[in-house]
């Protein structure tokens, strides 16, 4: 056998490298309220949600393309680590760390597949195509759903402000206005009303209808 790695060698090397994503812990708790979610669990969950909820995208999307994007979007965190969405300091260096990681991790693959997956990751990061916008909607709604399922525990412990959540979700309605409305009314508003989220912002216009009918946060 040649000393140079075969195509299949490189593909399996990448598959094994991707296993390390299972060890990258996020700041989101699973629905049990005790166990921290890892990156691989998040990617799988967001991809599954995409399959189920793609009918609510603002415009038709290539579901397989979007699922593929979600499955690889956090692989760079094997090297770069998970940067908490509301860590302002960490987010300043995130792009630089992740670009370096992308070079190494996608570079393990044969050239054609390295190019394909790198372009897929860059598409997600750019947030411009319908698929990327919907992928970001899944990426944002999935942790909101989990945070709500644990009674807003992580939001409360980290003193997360409503303005931070709204800023984080700025692209979410660009992927799906319907799913953003659902997330806002079912996951975010109830936790603001219950003081699990610090209220430092208001949303103009007619208040959305919350389950408690309390519009004081608006």
PDB file of C-alpha atoms in Angstrom:
ATOM      1  CA  UNK A   1       0.000   0.000   0.000  1.00  0.00           C
ATOM      2  CA  UNK A   2       1.264   3.462  -0.850  1.00  0.00           C
ATOM      3  CA  UNK A   3       2.495   5.641   2.016  1.00  0.00           C
ATOM      4  CA  UNK A   4       0.171   8.347   0.725  1.00  0.00           C
ATOM      5  CA  UNK A   5      -3.285   8.166   2.285  1.00  0.00           C
ATOM      6  CA  UNK A   6      -5.982   6.836   0.012  1.00  0.00           C
ATOM      7  CA  UNK A   7      -9.287   8.631  -0.504  1.00  0.00           C
ATOM      8  CA  UNK A   8     -11.001   6.115   1.774  1.00  0.00           C
ATOM      9  CA  UNK A   9      -8.310   6.554   4.441  1.00  0.00           C
ATOM     10  CA  UNK A  10      -8.924  10.301   4.484  1.00  0.00           C
ATOM     11  CA  UNK A  11     -12.692   9.885   4.610  1.00  0.00           C
ATOM     12  CA  UNK A  12     -12.503   7.541   7.584  1.00  0.00           C
ATOM     13  CA  UNK A  13      -9.971   9.813   9.284  1.00  0.00           C
ATOM     14  CA  UNK A  14     -12.451  12.678   8.988  1.00  0.00           C
ATOM     15  CA  UNK A  15     -15.308  10.506  10.292  1.00  0.00           C
ATOM     16  CA  UNK A  16     -13.215   9.575  13.324  1.00  0.00           C
ATOM     17  CA  UNK A  17     -12.173  13.192  13.871  1.00  0.00           C
ATOM     18  CA  UNK A  18     -15.848  14.207  13.858  1.00  0.00           C
ATOM     19  CA  UNK A  19     -16.377  11.890  16.833  1.00  0.00           C
ATOM     20  CA  UNK A  20     -14.601  14.512  18.958  1.00  0.00           C
ATOM     21  CA  UNK A  21     -17.629  16.789  18.528  1.00  0.00           C
ATOM     22  CA  UNK A  22     -19.390  14.585  21.085  1.00  0.00           C
ATOM     23  CA  UNK A  23     -17.009  15.903  23.757  1.00  0.00           C
ATOM     24  CA  UNK A  24     -17.629  19.620  23.109  1.00  0.00           C
ATOM     25  CA  UNK A  25     -20.071  20.733  25.789  1.00  0.00           C
ATOM     26  CA  UNK A  26     -22.478  23.595  25.253  1.00  0.00           C
ATOM     27  CA  UNK A  27     -24.071  25.860  27.860  1.00  0.00           C
ATOM     28  CA  UNK A  28     -27.529  24.435  27.129  1.00  0.00           C
ATOM     29  CA  UNK A  29     -29.065  21.792  29.379  1.00  0.00           C
ATOM     30  CA  UNK A  30     -30.915  18.794  28.029  1.00  0.00           C
ATOM     31  CA  UNK A  31     -34.600  18.543  28.855  1.00  0.00           C
ATOM     32  CA  UNK A  32     -33.704  16.656  32.046  1.00  0.00           C
ATOM     33  CA  UNK A  33     -32.492  19.995  33.430  1.00  0.00           C
ATOM     34  CA  UNK A  34     -29.222  18.458  34.643  1.00  0.00           C
ATOM     35  CA  UNK A  35     -27.075  17.250  31.739  1.00  0.00           C
ATOM     36  CA  UNK A  36     -25.175  19.634  29.502  1.00  0.00           C
ATOM     37  CA  UNK A  37     -25.811  19.131  25.808  1.00  0.00           C
ATOM     38  CA  UNK A  38     -22.840  18.423  23.556  1.00  0.00           C
ATOM     39  CA  UNK A  39     -22.299  19.776  20.048  1.00  0.00           C
ATOM     40  CA  UNK A  40     -23.114  16.504  18.301  1.00  0.00           C
ATOM     41  CA  UNK A  41     -26.432  16.229  20.130  1.00  0.00           C
ATOM     42  CA  UNK A  42     -27.272  19.819  19.194  1.00  0.00           C
ATOM     43  CA  UNK A  43     -26.421  19.264  15.518  1.00  0.00           C
ATOM     44  CA  UNK A  44     -28.510  16.076  15.327  1.00  0.00           C
ATOM     45  CA  UNK A  45     -31.451  17.694  17.096  1.00  0.00           C
ATOM     46  CA  UNK A  46     -31.410  20.799  14.885  1.00  0.00           C
ATOM     47  CA  UNK A  47     -31.148  18.613  11.762  1.00  0.00           C
ATOM     48  CA  UNK A  48     -34.128  16.506  12.874  1.00  0.00           C
ATOM     49  CA  UNK A  49     -36.128  19.662  13.538  1.00  0.00           C
ATOM     50  CA  UNK A  50     -35.273  20.858  10.040  1.00  0.00           C
ATOM     51  CA  UNK A  51     -36.729  17.673   8.522  1.00  0.00           C
ATOM     52  CA  UNK A  52     -39.925  18.054  10.540  1.00  0.00           C
ATOM     53  CA  UNK A  53     -40.396  21.832  10.349  1.00  0.00           C
ATOM     54  CA  UNK A  54     -39.112  22.718   6.871  1.00  0.00           C
ATOM     55  CA  UNK A  55     -42.696  23.255   5.681  1.00  0.00           C
ATOM     56  CA  UNK A  56     -42.678  26.503   7.704  1.00  0.00           C
ATOM     57  CA  UNK A  57     -39.682  28.025   5.913  1.00  0.00           C
ATOM     58  CA  UNK A  58     -40.453  31.450   4.437  1.00  0.00           C
ATOM     59  CA  UNK A  59     -39.578  30.113   1.011  1.00  0.00           C
ATOM     60  CA  UNK A  60     -38.929  26.621  -0.394  1.00  0.00           C
ATOM     61  CA  UNK A  61     -35.604  25.132   0.701  1.00  0.00           C
ATOM     62  CA  UNK A  62     -33.488  22.145  -0.255  1.00  0.00           C
ATOM     63  CA  UNK A  63     -34.015  20.111   2.924  1.00  0.00           C
ATOM     64  CA  UNK A  64     -31.079  17.726   2.386  1.00  0.00           C
ATOM     65  CA  UNK A  65     -28.768  20.685   1.767  1.00  0.00           C
ATOM     66  CA  UNK A  66     -29.996  22.386   4.933  1.00  0.00           C
ATOM     67  CA  UNK A  67     -29.716  19.207   7.017  1.00  0.00           C
ATOM     68  CA  UNK A  68     -26.166  18.699   5.742  1.00  0.00           C
ATOM     69  CA  UNK A  69     -25.343  22.260   6.749  1.00  0.00           C
ATOM     70  CA  UNK A  70     -26.689  21.718  10.252  1.00  0.00           C
ATOM     71  CA  UNK A  71     -24.816  18.453  10.703  1.00  0.00           C
ATOM     72  CA  UNK A  72     -21.434  20.085   9.991  1.00  0.00           C
ATOM     73  CA  UNK A  73     -21.981  23.664  11.210  1.00  0.00           C
ATOM     74  CA  UNK A  74     -20.294  23.186  14.591  1.00  0.00           C
ATOM     75  CA  UNK A  75     -17.494  20.777  13.614  1.00  0.00           C
ATOM     76  CA  UNK A  76     -15.037  23.662  13.847  1.00  0.00           C
ATOM     77  CA  UNK A  77     -15.662  23.763  17.586  1.00  0.00           C
ATOM     78  CA  UNK A  78     -13.581  20.593  17.916  1.00  0.00           C
ATOM     79  CA  UNK A  79     -10.617  22.990  17.792  1.00  0.00           C
ATOM     80  CA  UNK A  80     -12.214  26.365  18.490  1.00  0.00           C
ATOM     81  CA  UNK A  81     -14.394  25.248  21.405  1.00  0.00           C
ATOM     82  CA  UNK A  82     -17.996  26.264  21.953  1.00  0.00           C
ATOM     83  CA  UNK A  83     -18.469  30.016  22.294  1.00  0.00           C
ATOM     84  CA  UNK A  84     -21.534  30.804  24.385  1.00  0.00           C
ATOM     85  CA  UNK A  85     -23.999  32.849  22.366  1.00  0.00           C
ATOM     86  CA  UNK A  86     -23.987  35.624  24.983  1.00  0.00           C
ATOM     87  CA  UNK A  87     -20.237  35.692  25.682  1.00  0.00           C
ATOM     88  CA  UNK A  88     -19.352  39.096  24.217  1.00  0.00           C
ATOM     89  CA  UNK A  89     -15.621  38.701  24.822  1.00  0.00           C
ATOM     90  CA  UNK A  90     -15.433  35.189  23.396  1.00  0.00           C
ATOM     91  CA  UNK A  91     -17.404  36.157  20.307  1.00  0.00           C
ATOM     92  CA  UNK A  92     -14.818  38.790  19.396  1.00  0.00           C
ATOM     93  CA  UNK A  93     -12.257  36.071  18.594  1.00  0.00           C
ATOM     94  CA  UNK A  94     -14.691  33.357  17.511  1.00  0.00           C
ATOM     95  CA  UNK A  95     -14.420  33.929  13.759  1.00  0.00           C
ATOM     96  CA  UNK A  96     -10.607  33.840  13.783  1.00  0.00           C
ATOM     97  CA  UNK A  97     -10.526  30.654  15.863  1.00  0.00           C
ATOM     98  CA  UNK A  98     -13.120  28.932  13.732  1.00  0.00           C
ATOM     99  CA  UNK A  99     -11.474  29.819  10.416  1.00  0.00           C
ATOM    100  CA  UNK A 100      -8.248  28.220  11.601  1.00  0.00           C
ATOM    101  CA  UNK A 101     -10.178  25.170  12.751  1.00  0.00           C
ATOM    102  CA  UNK A 102     -12.004  24.918   9.409  1.00  0.00           C
ATOM    103  CA  UNK A 103      -8.686  24.866   7.559  1.00  0.00           C
ATOM    104  CA  UNK A 104      -7.468  21.882   9.569  1.00  0.00           C
ATOM    105  CA  UNK A 105     -10.633  19.857  10.022  1.00  0.00           C
ATOM    106  CA  UNK A 106     -12.099  20.075   6.522  1.00  0.00           C
ATOM    107  CA  UNK A 107      -8.549  19.730   5.164  1.00  0.00           C
ATOM    108  CA  UNK A 108      -8.489  16.132   6.397  1.00  0.00           C
ATOM    109  CA  UNK A 109     -10.875  15.149   3.596  1.00  0.00           C
ATOM    110  CA  UNK A 110     -10.042  14.502  -0.065  1.00  0.00           C
ATOM    111  CA  UNK A 111      -9.818  17.840  -1.867  1.00  0.00           C
ATOM    112  CA  UNK A 112     -13.233  17.720  -3.550  1.00  0.00           C
ATOM    113  CA  UNK A 113     -15.088  16.877  -0.345  1.00  0.00           C
ATOM    114  CA  UNK A 114     -13.009  19.323   1.681  1.00  0.00           C
ATOM    115  CA  UNK A 115     -14.072  22.062  -0.720  1.00  0.00           C
ATOM    116  CA  UNK A 116     -17.730  21.003  -0.628  1.00  0.00           C
ATOM    117  CA  UNK A 117     -18.006  20.909   3.170  1.00  0.00           C
ATOM    118  CA  UNK A 118     -15.979  24.086   3.633  1.00  0.00           C
ATOM    119  CA  UNK A 119     -18.292  25.918   1.233  1.00  0.00           C
ATOM    120  CA  UNK A 120     -21.298  24.508   3.080  1.00  0.00           C
ATOM    121  CA  UNK A 121     -19.919  25.805   6.384  1.00  0.00           C
ATOM    122  CA  UNK A 122     -19.143  29.214   4.867  1.00  0.00           C
ATOM    123  CA  UNK A 123     -22.683  29.368   3.468  1.00  0.00           C
ATOM    124  CA  UNK A 124     -24.069  28.783   6.956  1.00  0.00           C
ATOM    125  CA  UNK A 125     -21.824  31.472   8.395  1.00  0.00           C
ATOM    126  CA  UNK A 126     -22.830  34.019   5.738  1.00  0.00           C
ATOM    127  CA  UNK A 127     -26.571  33.662   6.556  1.00  0.00           C
ATOM    128  CA  UNK A 128     -27.595  34.736   3.043  1.00  0.00           C
ATOM    129  CA  UNK A 129     -29.287  31.808   1.274  1.00  0.00           C
ATOM    130  CA  UNK A 130     -32.788  30.545   2.176  1.00  0.00           C
ATOM    131  CA  UNK A 131     -31.171  27.324   3.407  1.00  0.00           C
ATOM    132  CA  UNK A 132     -28.669  29.140   5.611  1.00  0.00           C
ATOM    133  CA  UNK A 133     -31.368  31.366   7.062  1.00  0.00           C
ATOM    134  CA  UNK A 134     -33.550  28.388   7.910  1.00  0.00           C
ATOM    135  CA  UNK A 135     -30.560  26.523   9.352  1.00  0.00           C
ATOM    136  CA  UNK A 136     -29.903  29.497  11.638  1.00  0.00           C
ATOM    137  CA  UNK A 137     -33.555  29.497  12.653  1.00  0.00           C
ATOM    138  CA  UNK A 138     -33.167  25.858  13.751  1.00  0.00           C
ATOM    139  CA  UNK A 139     -29.846  26.635  15.423  1.00  0.00           C
ATOM    140  CA  UNK A 140     -31.525  29.376  17.484  1.00  0.00           C
ATOM    141  CA  UNK A 141     -34.902  27.821  18.191  1.00  0.00           C
ATOM    142  CA  UNK A 142     -33.531  24.461  19.345  1.00  0.00           C
ATOM    143  CA  UNK A 143     -31.747  25.868  22.435  1.00  0.00           C
ATOM    144  CA  UNK A 144     -34.689  28.165  23.180  1.00  0.00           C
ATOM    145  CA  UNK A 145     -36.945  25.127  23.222  1.00  0.00           C
ATOM    146  CA  UNK A 146     -34.591  23.304  25.597  1.00  0.00           C
ATOM    147  CA  UNK A 147     -34.138  26.363  27.821  1.00  0.00           C
ATOM    148  CA  UNK A 148     -37.903  26.675  28.116  1.00  0.00           C
ATOM    149  CA  UNK A 149     -38.272  22.966  28.902  1.00  0.00           C
ATOM    150  CA  UNK A 150     -36.009  23.407  31.949  1.00  0.00           C
ATOM    151  CA  UNK A 151     -37.930  26.404  33.255  1.00  0.00           C
ATOM    152  CA  UNK A 152     -35.464  28.947  31.906  1.00  0.00           C
ATOM    153  CA  UNK A 153     -32.745  27.627  34.224  1.00  0.00           C
ATOM    154  CA  UNK A 154     -29.730  28.562  32.079  1.00  0.00           C
ATOM    155  CA  UNK A 155     -31.179  31.953  31.140  1.00  0.00           C
ATOM    156  CA  UNK A 156     -31.744  32.733  34.809  1.00  0.00           C
ATOM    157  CA  UNK A 157     -28.355  31.455  36.021  1.00  0.00           C
ATOM    158  CA  UNK A 158     -26.504  33.510  33.413  1.00  0.00           C
ATOM    159  CA  UNK A 159     -28.676  36.611  33.908  1.00  0.00           C
ATOM    160  CA  UNK A 160     -29.543  36.717  30.224  1.00  0.00           C
ATOM    161  CA  UNK A 161     -31.360  39.847  29.080  1.00  0.00           C
ATOM    162  CA  UNK A 162     -34.272  39.969  26.674  1.00  0.00           C
ATOM    163  CA  UNK A 163     -32.319  42.333  24.405  1.00  0.00           C
ATOM    164  CA  UNK A 164     -29.571  39.694  24.063  1.00  0.00           C
ATOM    165  CA  UNK A 165     -32.070  37.026  23.034  1.00  0.00           C
ATOM    166  CA  UNK A 166     -33.739  39.316  20.508  1.00  0.00           C
ATOM    167  CA  UNK A 167     -30.372  40.265  19.022  1.00  0.00           C
ATOM    168  CA  UNK A 168     -29.328  36.617  18.826  1.00  0.00           C
ATOM    169  CA  UNK A 169     -32.573  35.794  17.025  1.00  0.00           C
ATOM    170  CA  UNK A 170     -32.470  38.690  14.557  1.00  0.00           C
ATOM    171  CA  UNK A 171     -32.038  36.255  11.647  1.00  0.00           C
ATOM    172  CA  UNK A 172     -34.584  33.705  12.925  1.00  0.00           C
ATOM    173  CA  UNK A 173     -37.675  35.314  11.301  1.00  0.00           C
ATOM    174  CA  UNK A 174     -35.733  35.557   8.031  1.00  0.00           C
ATOM    175  CA  UNK A 175     -35.730  31.757   7.993  1.00  0.00           C
ATOM    176  CA  UNK A 176     -39.272  31.307   9.265  1.00  0.00           C
ATOM    177  CA  UNK A 177     -41.588  34.010  10.533  1.00  0.00           C
ATOM    178  CA  UNK A 178     -44.058  31.374  11.753  1.00  0.00           C
ATOM    179  CA  UNK A 179     -41.485  29.450  13.788  1.00  0.00           C
ATOM    180  CA  UNK A 180     -40.051  32.667  15.234  1.00  0.00           C
ATOM    181  CA  UNK A 181     -43.531  33.719  16.316  1.00  0.00           C
ATOM    182  CA  UNK A 182     -44.038  30.315  17.935  1.00  0.00           C
ATOM    183  CA  UNK A 183     -40.661  30.431  19.706  1.00  0.00           C
ATOM    184  CA  UNK A 184     -41.234  33.989  20.896  1.00  0.00           C
ATOM    185  CA  UNK A 185     -44.694  33.282  22.281  1.00  0.00           C
ATOM    186  CA  UNK A 186     -44.089  29.803  23.689  1.00  0.00           C
ATOM    187  CA  UNK A 187     -40.436  29.750  24.750  1.00  0.00           C
ATOM    188  CA  UNK A 188     -39.274  33.328  25.331  1.00  0.00           C
ATOM    189  CA  UNK A 189     -42.234  35.424  26.521  1.00  0.00           C
ATOM    190  CA  UNK A 190     -43.283  33.007  29.293  1.00  0.00           C
ATOM    191  CA  UNK A 191     -39.749  33.065  30.716  1.00  0.00           C
ATOM    192  CA  UNK A 192     -39.640  36.848  30.570  1.00  0.00           C
ATOM    193  CA  UNK A 193     -42.980  36.987  32.362  1.00  0.00           C
ATOM    194  CA  UNK A 194     -41.674  34.532  34.987  1.00  0.00           C
ATOM    195  CA  UNK A 195     -38.520  36.667  35.432  1.00  0.00           C
ATOM    196  CA  UNK A 196     -36.192  33.942  34.190  1.00  0.00           C
ATOM    197  CA  UNK A 197     -35.099  36.422  31.497  1.00  0.00           C
ATOM    198  CA  UNK A 198     -34.170  39.951  32.548  1.00  0.00           C
ATOM    199  CA  UNK A 199     -36.453  42.435  30.805  1.00  0.00           C
ATOM    200  CA  UNK A 200     -34.442  45.329  29.428  1.00  0.00           C
ATOM    201  CA  UNK A 201     -36.139  45.677  26.057  1.00  0.00           C
ATOM    202  CA  UNK A 202     -39.592  46.146  24.591  1.00  0.00           C
ATOM    203  CA  UNK A 203     -41.084  44.946  21.334  1.00  0.00           C
ATOM    204  CA  UNK A 204     -43.117  47.613  19.572  1.00  0.00           C
ATOM    205  CA  UNK A 205     -46.542  47.173  18.105  1.00  0.00           C
ATOM    206  CA  UNK A 206     -49.364  45.003  19.333  1.00  0.00           C
ATOM    207  CA  UNK A 207     -48.176  42.588  22.035  1.00  0.00           C
ATOM    208  CA  UNK A 208     -48.144  38.934  21.002  1.00  0.00           C
ATOM    209  CA  UNK A 209     -50.700  36.760  22.793  1.00  0.00           C
ATOM    210  CA  UNK A 210     -48.943  34.813  25.534  1.00  0.00           C
ATOM    211  CA  UNK A 211     -50.335  31.813  27.351  1.00  0.00           C
ATOM    212  CA  UNK A 212     -50.767  33.900  30.512  1.00  0.00           C
ATOM    213  CA  UNK A 213     -52.261  36.901  28.797  1.00  0.00           C
ATOM    214  CA  UNK A 214     -49.785  39.138  30.653  1.00  0.00           C
ATOM    215  CA  UNK A 215     -48.412  41.805  28.309  1.00  0.00           C
ATOM    216  CA  UNK A 216     -46.527  43.760  30.961  1.00  0.00           C
ATOM    217  CA  UNK A 217     -43.155  42.920  29.414  1.00  0.00           C
ATOM    218  CA  UNK A 218     -44.169  44.881  26.322  1.00  0.00           C
TER     219      UNK A 218
END
